[in-house]
């Protein structure tokens, strides 16, 4: 890792932190403490938070180089009127800035570097013993996943073998959670988790709420006001980390709350996040209205959408936002229908998502020795899909543009995504034919194919993880309204799971 900057400077998109001593009131979360950061005529107001031991903290991630000044604001005299400066220096190698929406349906870092999410899920990662926490972190990084979904509140009920050592809040005299009395060590562990992922180059998809309490803890029964206080605290703690994504809930519809309450929760996160991190919400059966302006990208559970072609791409037209199918069923060995996909089937679904112009997330539901599931407690990966998904990520990162879009979504019989007249990725499915006649869909948007265009072809085995370049180039001879062809047929290893990468050459 690069050397840490000195106290008065921070790299662009890094984390600037200052601590301020102050008397601790009975309910520290009730203390309003903000800091105004000024860069030229621009002012960004970031919330601070209580971090125990009589300290309040401000974290800020500057997005422009040069000198920033800051001024603290609070009704608490000890926290009001502090002034200072920080110098924002160029980012260190590998720091491309936070991920943002790009090209309507895709993602890119703030410096323009494309980001292709190929993530995984370990719900209770944060709440595991230290050795398993570390093994999971190392496994995710070594497997090449670049996003991890995990819960802030612990999961209860079935398949949970380890009860957490700490909880986010203290209980009051009546036994209810006192959201104003945060357990600082609990949230410091959350800070560490996000920072550990950042150091490993992994985006932290932070799931703020969930319905998996099963009566064990009661953290799913907080009032709307209590939820809001908790959300403000988490946002103040984490939003300065450039790898943070906000997921309002997993399977939000199981929590049986009206949508307008979720609307207001979204707005709390949006309004208190000085850095504007990505925001989503994940469904079980009912789907939230992702057209609402506070939703930056779509997080969906729908295995059926990528079990075959022509389904997932429909979500793009409905929402006109990036589509991330964060649950498409899992590779595993349990009898439940969501938890026993084979490795080849899960890899197939990822490739269907890819040529649909969407993205997918991985997870494993193998039964562990403790009686839990790997998707709950983590550990080393046991399935066959992770190396094949790392291979897919490599293929995606070799795409020249911001992302792959379906070429002819009106009649997606070729299962082809790409950048018109530049690059195409055609997925032939889990059992390819013995030969392929060179044909490209024309589509109705983007640059038009013309006779004489020449292309090179790579044959990609999605399971064996091989790329073989077909000798020679192929010249379009016939260009019609909906397709273009070359006078050539390519022999293929029949029955293999194959994709074709077709790139125009000068």
Coordinates of N, CA, C and O in Angstrom, one line a residue, residues 103-219:
X103 N -22.8 6.0 -18.6 CA -23.4 5.4 -19.8 C -24.8 4.9 -19.6 O -25.2 3.9 -20.2
X104 N -25.5 5.4 -18.6 CA -26.9 5.1 -18.3 C -27.0 3.7 -17.6 O -27.6 3.6 -16.5
X105 N -26.4 2.7 -18.2 CA -26.6 1.3 -17.7 C -25.4 0.7 -17.0 O -25.4 -0.5 -16.7
X106 N -24.3 1.5 -16.9 CA -23.0 0.9 -16.4 C -22.4 1.7 -15.3 O -23.0 2.7 -14.8
X107 N -21.2 1.4 -15.0 CA -20.5 2.1 -13.9 C -19.1 2.4 -14.3 O -18.5 1.8 -15.1
X108 N -18.6 3.5 -13.7 CA -17.2 3.9 -13.9 C -16.7 4.6 -12.6 O -17.5 5.2 -11.9
X109 N -15.4 4.6 -12.4 CA -14.8 5.3 -11.3 C -14.8 6.8 -11.7 O -15.0 7.2 -12.8
X110 N -14.6 7.6 -10.7 CA -14.6 9.1 -10.9 C -13.6 9.6 -11.9 O -13.8 10.6 -12.5
X111 N -12.5 8.9 -12.0 CA -11.5 9.3 -13.0 C -11.8 8.8 -14.4 O -11.0 8.9 -15.3
X112 N -13.0 8.1 -14.6 CA -13.4 7.6 -15.9 C -13.0 6.1 -16.1 O -13.5 5.6 -17.1
X113 N -12.3 5.5 -15.2 CA -11.9 4.1 -15.4 C -13.2 3.2 -15.3 O -13.9 3.3 -14.2
X114 N -13.5 2.4 -16.3 CA -14.8 1.6 -16.2 C -14.7 0.6 -15.0 O -13.6 0.1 -14.6
X115 N -15.8 0.4 -14.4 CA -15.9 -0.6 -13.3 C -17.0 -1.6 -13.7 O -18.1 -1.3 -14.0
X116 N -16.6 -2.9 -13.7 CA -17.5 -4.0 -14.1 C -17.7 -4.8 -12.8 O -16.9 -5.6 -12.4
X117 N -18.9 -4.7 -12.2 CA -19.1 -5.4 -10.9 C -19.2 -6.9 -11.1 O -20.1 -7.4 -11.9
X118 N -18.4 -7.7 -10.5 CA -18.5 -9.1 -10.4 C -18.3 -9.5 -8.9 O -17.2 -9.7 -8.4
X119 N -19.4 -9.4 -8.2 CA -19.3 -9.4 -6.7 C -19.8 -10.7 -6.1 O -20.3 -11.6 -6.8
X120 N -19.7 -10.8 -4.8 CA -20.2 -12.0 -4.1 C -20.9 -11.5 -2.8 O -20.9 -10.3 -2.5
X121 N -21.4 -12.4 -2.0 CA -22.2 -12.1 -0.9 C -21.8 -13.0 0.3 O -21.7 -14.2 0.2
X122 N -21.6 -12.4 1.5 CA -21.4 -13.1 2.7 C -22.2 -12.3 3.8 O -21.6 -11.3 4.3
X123 N -23.4 -12.7 4.1 CA -24.2 -11.8 4.9 C -23.7 -11.5 6.3 O -23.7 -10.3 6.7
X124 N -23.2 -12.5 7.0 CA -22.8 -12.3 8.4 C -21.3 -12.2 8.5 O -20.8 -12.4 9.6
X125 N -20.6 -11.7 7.5 CA -19.2 -11.6 7.5 C -18.7 -10.8 8.7 O -17.8 -11.1 9.4
X126 N -19.4 -9.6 8.9 CA -19.0 -8.7 9.9 C -19.0 -9.3 11.3 O -18.3 -8.8 12.2
X127 N -19.8 -10.3 11.5 CA -20.1 -10.8 12.9 C -19.5 -12.1 13.2 O -19.8 -12.8 14.1
X128 N -18.5 -12.5 12.4 CA -17.8 -13.8 12.6 C -16.6 -13.6 13.5 O -16.0 -12.5 13.7
X129 N -16.1 -14.7 14.1 CA -14.8 -14.7 14.8 C -13.7 -14.1 13.9 O -13.7 -14.3 12.7
X130 N -12.6 -13.6 14.5 CA -11.6 -12.9 13.7 C -11.0 -13.8 12.7 O -10.7 -13.4 11.6
X131 N -10.7 -15.1 13.0 CA -10.0 -15.9 12.0 C -10.9 -16.2 10.8 O -10.4 -16.1 9.7
X132 N -12.2 -16.4 11.0 CA -13.1 -16.6 9.8 C -13.3 -15.3 9.0 O -13.3 -15.3 7.8
X133 N -13.3 -14.2 9.7 CA -13.4 -12.8 9.1 C -12.2 -12.7 8.1 O -12.4 -12.3 7.0
X134 N -11.0 -13.0 8.6 CA -9.8 -12.8 7.8 C -9.8 -13.8 6.6 O -9.4 -13.4 5.5
X135 N -10.2 -15.1 6.9 CA -10.2 -16.0 5.8 C -11.1 -15.6 4.7 O -10.8 -15.7 3.5
X136 N -12.3 -15.1 5.1 CA -13.3 -14.7 4.1 C -12.7 -13.5 3.3 O -12.8 -13.5 2.0
X137 N -12.2 -12.5 3.9 CA -11.6 -11.4 3.2 C -10.5 -11.8 2.2 O -10.5 -11.4 1.1
X138 N -9.6 -12.7 2.7 CA -8.6 -13.2 1.8 C -9.2 -14.0 0.6 O -8.7 -13.8 -0.5
X139 N -10.2 -14.8 0.9 CA -10.8 -15.6 -0.2 C -11.5 -14.7 -1.2 O -11.4 -15.0 -2.4
X140 N -12.2 -13.7 -0.8 CA -12.9 -12.8 -1.7 C -11.8 -12.1 -2.6 O -12.0 -12.0 -3.8
X141 N -10.8 -11.6 -2.0 CA -9.7 -10.9 -2.8 C -9.0 -11.8 -3.7 O -8.8 -11.5 -4.9
X142 N -8.6 -13.0 -3.2 CA -7.9 -14.0 -4.1 C -8.8 -14.5 -5.2 O -8.2 -14.8 -6.3
X143 N -10.1 -14.6 -5.0 CA -11.0 -15.1 -6.1 C -11.2 -14.0 -7.2 O -11.7 -14.4 -8.2
X144 N -10.8 -12.8 -6.9 CA -11.0 -11.7 -7.9 C -12.3 -11.1 -7.9 O -12.7 -10.3 -8.8
X145 N -13.2 -11.3 -6.8 CA -14.4 -10.5 -6.7 C -14.1 -9.1 -6.4 O -13.2 -8.8 -5.6
X146 N -14.9 -8.2 -7.0 CA -14.6 -6.7 -6.7 C -15.7 -6.0 -6.0 O -15.7 -4.8 -6.0
X147 N -16.6 -6.8 -5.4 CA -17.7 -6.2 -4.6 C -18.1 -7.3 -3.6 O -18.3 -8.4 -4.0
X148 N -18.4 -6.9 -2.4 CA -18.9 -7.8 -1.4 C -20.1 -7.2 -0.7 O -20.1 -6.1 -0.2
X149 N -21.2 -8.0 -0.7 CA -22.4 -7.6 0.0 C -22.5 -8.2 1.4 O -22.2 -9.4 1.5
X150 N -22.7 -7.4 2.4 CA -22.8 -7.9 3.8 C -23.7 -7.0 4.6 O -24.0 -5.9 4.3
X151 N -24.2 -7.6 5.7 CA -25.2 -7.0 6.6 C -24.5 -6.2 7.7 O -23.5 -6.6 8.2
X152 N -25.1 -5.0 8.1 CA -24.6 -4.3 9.2 C -25.2 -5.0 10.5 O -24.5 -5.2 11.4
X153 N -26.5 -5.2 10.5 CA -27.1 -5.9 11.7 C -27.0 -7.4 11.5 O -27.1 -7.9 10.4
X154 N -26.8 -8.1 12.6 CA -26.5 -9.6 12.5 C -27.8 -10.3 12.0 O -28.9 -9.9 12.3
X155 N -27.6 -11.4 11.3 CA -28.6 -12.3 10.8 C -28.9 -13.2 12.0 O -28.1 -13.7 12.7
X156 N -30.2 -13.6 12.1 CA -30.6 -14.5 13.1 C -31.3 -15.7 12.4 O -31.3 -15.9 11.2
X157 N -31.9 -16.6 13.2 CA -32.7 -17.7 12.7 C -31.9 -18.8 12.2 O -30.7 -19.1 12.6
X158 N -32.4 -19.6 11.3 CA -31.8 -20.8 10.8 C -30.5 -20.5 10.1 O -30.3 -19.4 9.5
X159 N -29.6 -21.5 10.1 CA -28.3 -21.4 9.4 C -27.4 -20.4 10.0 O -26.3 -20.1 9.4
X160 N -27.7 -19.9 11.2 CA -26.8 -19.0 11.9 C -26.2 -19.8 13.1 O -26.9 -20.1 14.1
X161 N -24.9 -20.1 13.0 CA -24.3 -20.9 14.1 C -23.6 -20.1 15.1 O -23.4 -20.5 16.3
X162 N -23.1 -18.9 14.7 CA -22.3 -18.0 15.6 C -23.1 -16.8 16.0 O -23.5 -16.0 15.1
X163 N -23.3 -16.6 17.3 CA -24.0 -15.4 17.8 C -23.0 -14.3 17.9 O -21.9 -14.6 18.5
X164 N -23.2 -13.1 17.5 CA -22.2 -12.1 17.6 C -21.9 -11.7 19.0 O -22.7 -11.9 19.9
X165 N -20.6 -11.3 19.2 CA -20.1 -10.9 20.5 C -20.7 -9.6 21.0 O -20.8 -9.3 22.2
X166 N -21.0 -8.7 20.0 CA -21.5 -7.3 20.4 C -22.7 -7.0 19.5 O -23.0 -7.7 18.5
X167 N -23.5 -6.0 20.0 CA -24.7 -5.6 19.2 C -24.6 -4.0 19.0 O -23.8 -3.4 19.8
X168 N -25.3 -3.5 18.1 CA -25.1 -2.1 17.8 C -25.5 -1.1 18.8 O -24.9 0.0 18.8
X169 N -26.4 -1.5 19.7 CA -26.9 -0.5 20.7 C -27.0 -1.2 22.0 O -27.0 -2.4 22.1
X170 N -27.1 -0.4 23.1 CA -27.4 -0.9 24.4 C -28.9 -1.0 24.5 O -29.7 -0.4 23.8
X171 N -29.4 -1.8 25.5 CA -30.8 -1.9 25.8 C -31.2 -1.0 27.0 O -30.4 -0.7 27.9
X172 N -32.4 -0.4 26.9 CA -32.9 0.4 28.0 C -33.4 -0.4 29.1 O -33.4 -1.7 29.1
X173 N -34.0 0.2 30.1 CA -34.5 -0.5 31.3 C -35.6 -1.5 31.0 O -35.8 -2.5 31.7
X174 N -36.4 -1.2 29.9 CA -37.5 -2.0 29.5 C -37.0 -3.1 28.6 O -37.8 -3.9 28.1
X175 N -35.7 -3.2 28.2 CA -35.2 -4.2 27.4 C -35.2 -3.9 25.9 O -34.9 -4.8 25.1
X176 N -35.7 -2.7 25.6 CA -35.7 -2.3 24.2 C -34.3 -1.7 23.8 O -33.6 -1.2 24.6
X177 N -34.0 -1.8 22.5 CA -32.8 -1.2 22.0 C -32.8 0.3 22.2 O -33.8 0.9 21.8
X178 N -31.8 0.9 22.7 CA -31.7 2.3 22.8 C -30.7 2.8 21.7 O -29.5 2.8 21.9
X179 N -31.3 3.2 20.6 CA -30.5 3.6 19.5 C -29.6 4.8 19.8 O -28.6 4.9 19.1
X180 N -30.0 5.6 20.7 CA -29.1 6.7 21.1 C -27.8 6.3 21.8 O -26.9 7.0 21.9
X181 N -27.8 5.0 22.3 CA -26.7 4.5 23.1 C -25.9 3.5 22.2 O -26.1 2.3 22.4
X182 N -25.2 4.0 21.2 CA -24.5 3.1 20.3 C -23.4 2.4 21.0 O -22.7 2.9 21.9
X183 N -23.1 1.2 20.6 CA -21.9 0.4 21.0 C -20.8 0.8 20.0 O -20.8 0.4 18.9
X184 N -19.9 1.7 20.5 CA -18.9 2.3 19.6 C -18.0 1.2 19.0 O -17.7 1.2 17.8
X185 N -17.7 0.2 19.8 CA -16.8 -0.9 19.3 C -17.5 -1.7 18.1 O -16.8 -2.1 17.2
X186 N -18.8 -1.8 18.2 CA -19.5 -2.5 17.1 C -19.4 -1.7 15.8 O -19.1 -2.3 14.8
X187 N -19.5 -0.4 15.9 CA -19.5 0.4 14.6 C -18.0 0.6 14.2 O -17.8 0.8 13.0
X188 N -17.1 0.6 15.1 CA -15.7 0.6 14.7 C -15.3 -0.6 14.0 O -14.4 -0.6 13.1
X189 N -15.9 -1.8 14.3 CA -15.7 -3.0 13.5 C -16.2 -2.8 12.1 O -15.6 -3.4 11.1
X190 N -17.3 -2.1 12.0 CA -17.9 -1.8 10.6 C -16.9 -0.9 9.9 O -16.6 -1.2 8.7
X191 N -16.4 0.1 10.5 CA -15.3 0.9 9.9 C -14.2 0.1 9.4 O -13.7 0.3 8.2
X192 N -13.7 -0.8 10.2 CA -12.6 -1.6 9.8 C -12.9 -2.5 8.6 O -12.1 -2.7 7.7
X193 N -14.1 -3.1 8.6 CA -14.5 -3.9 7.5 C -14.4 -3.2 6.2 O -13.9 -3.7 5.1
X194 N -15.0 -2.0 6.2 CA -15.0 -1.2 4.9 C -13.6 -0.8 4.5 O -13.2 -0.9 3.3
X195 N -12.8 -0.4 5.5 CA -11.4 0.0 5.2 C -10.6 -1.2 4.7 O -9.7 -1.1 3.8
X196 N -10.8 -2.4 5.3 CA -10.1 -3.6 4.8 C -10.5 -3.9 3.4 O -9.6 -4.3 2.6
X197 N -11.8 -3.8 3.0 CA -12.2 -4.0 1.6 C -11.6 -3.0 0.7 O -11.1 -3.3 -0.4
X198 N -11.5 -1.7 1.1 CA -10.9 -0.7 0.3 C -9.4 -1.0 0.1 O -8.9 -0.9 -1.1
X199 N -8.7 -1.5 1.1 CA -7.3 -1.8 0.9 C -7.1 -3.0 -0.1 O -6.1 -3.1 -0.8
X200 N -8.1 -3.9 -0.2 CA -8.1 -5.0 -1.1 C -8.7 -4.7 -2.4 O -8.7 -5.6 -3.3
X201 N -9.1 -3.5 -2.7 CA -9.7 -3.1 -4.0 C -11.1 -3.6 -4.2 O -11.5 -3.9 -5.3
X202 N -11.8 -3.8 -3.1 CA -13.2 -4.4 -3.2 C -14.2 -3.3 -2.8 O -14.1 -2.7 -1.7
X203 N -15.3 -3.2 -3.5 CA -16.4 -2.3 -3.2 C -17.2 -2.9 -2.0 O -17.4 -4.1 -2.0
X204 N -17.6 -2.1 -1.1 CA -18.4 -2.5 0.1 C -19.8 -2.2 -0.1 O -20.2 -1.1 0.0
X205 N -20.6 -3.2 -0.4 CA -22.1 -3.1 -0.6 C -22.7 -3.3 0.7 O -23.0 -4.4 1.1
X206 N -23.0 -2.2 1.4 CA -23.4 -2.2 2.8 C -24.9 -2.3 2.9 O -25.6 -1.4 2.6
X207 N -25.4 -3.5 3.4 CA -26.8 -3.7 3.6 C -27.3 -3.2 4.9 O -26.9 -3.7 6.0
X208 N -28.0 -2.1 4.9 CA -28.3 -1.3 6.1 C -29.4 -2.0 7.0 O -29.4 -1.9 8.2
X209 N -30.4 -2.6 6.4 CA -31.5 -3.3 7.1 C -31.8 -4.6 6.4 O -31.5 -4.8 5.3
X210 N -32.5 -5.5 7.2 CA -32.9 -6.8 6.6 C -33.9 -7.4 7.5 O -34.2 -7.0 8.6
X211 N -34.7 -8.4 6.9 CA -35.7 -9.1 7.7 C -35.3 -10.4 8.3 O -36.2 -11.2 8.7
X212 N -34.0 -10.7 8.4 CA -33.6 -12.1 8.8 C -33.4 -12.2 10.3 O -32.5 -13.0 10.8
X213 N -34.0 -11.3 11.1 CA -33.8 -11.4 12.6 C -34.4 -12.6 13.2 O -33.9 -13.2 14.1
X214 N -35.6 -13.0 12.6 CA -36.3 -14.2 13.1 C -36.6 -14.2 14.6 O -36.7 -15.2 15.3
X215 N -36.8 -13.0 15.1 CA -37.1 -12.9 16.5 C -36.0 -13.0 17.5 O -36.1 -13.0 18.7
X216 N -34.8 -13.2 17.0 CA -33.6 -13.4 17.8 C -33.1 -12.1 18.5 O -32.7 -12.2 19.7
X217 N -33.2 -11.0 17.8 CA -32.6 -9.8 18.4 C -33.5 -8.6 18.4 O -33.4 -7.7 19.3
X218 N -34.5 -8.5 17.5 CA -35.4 -7.4 17.5 C -35.0 -6.2 16.8 O -35.6 -5.2 16.9
X219 N -33.9 -6.3 16.0 CA -33.3 -5.1 15.4 C -34.1 -4.8 14.1 O -33.9 -3.7 13.5

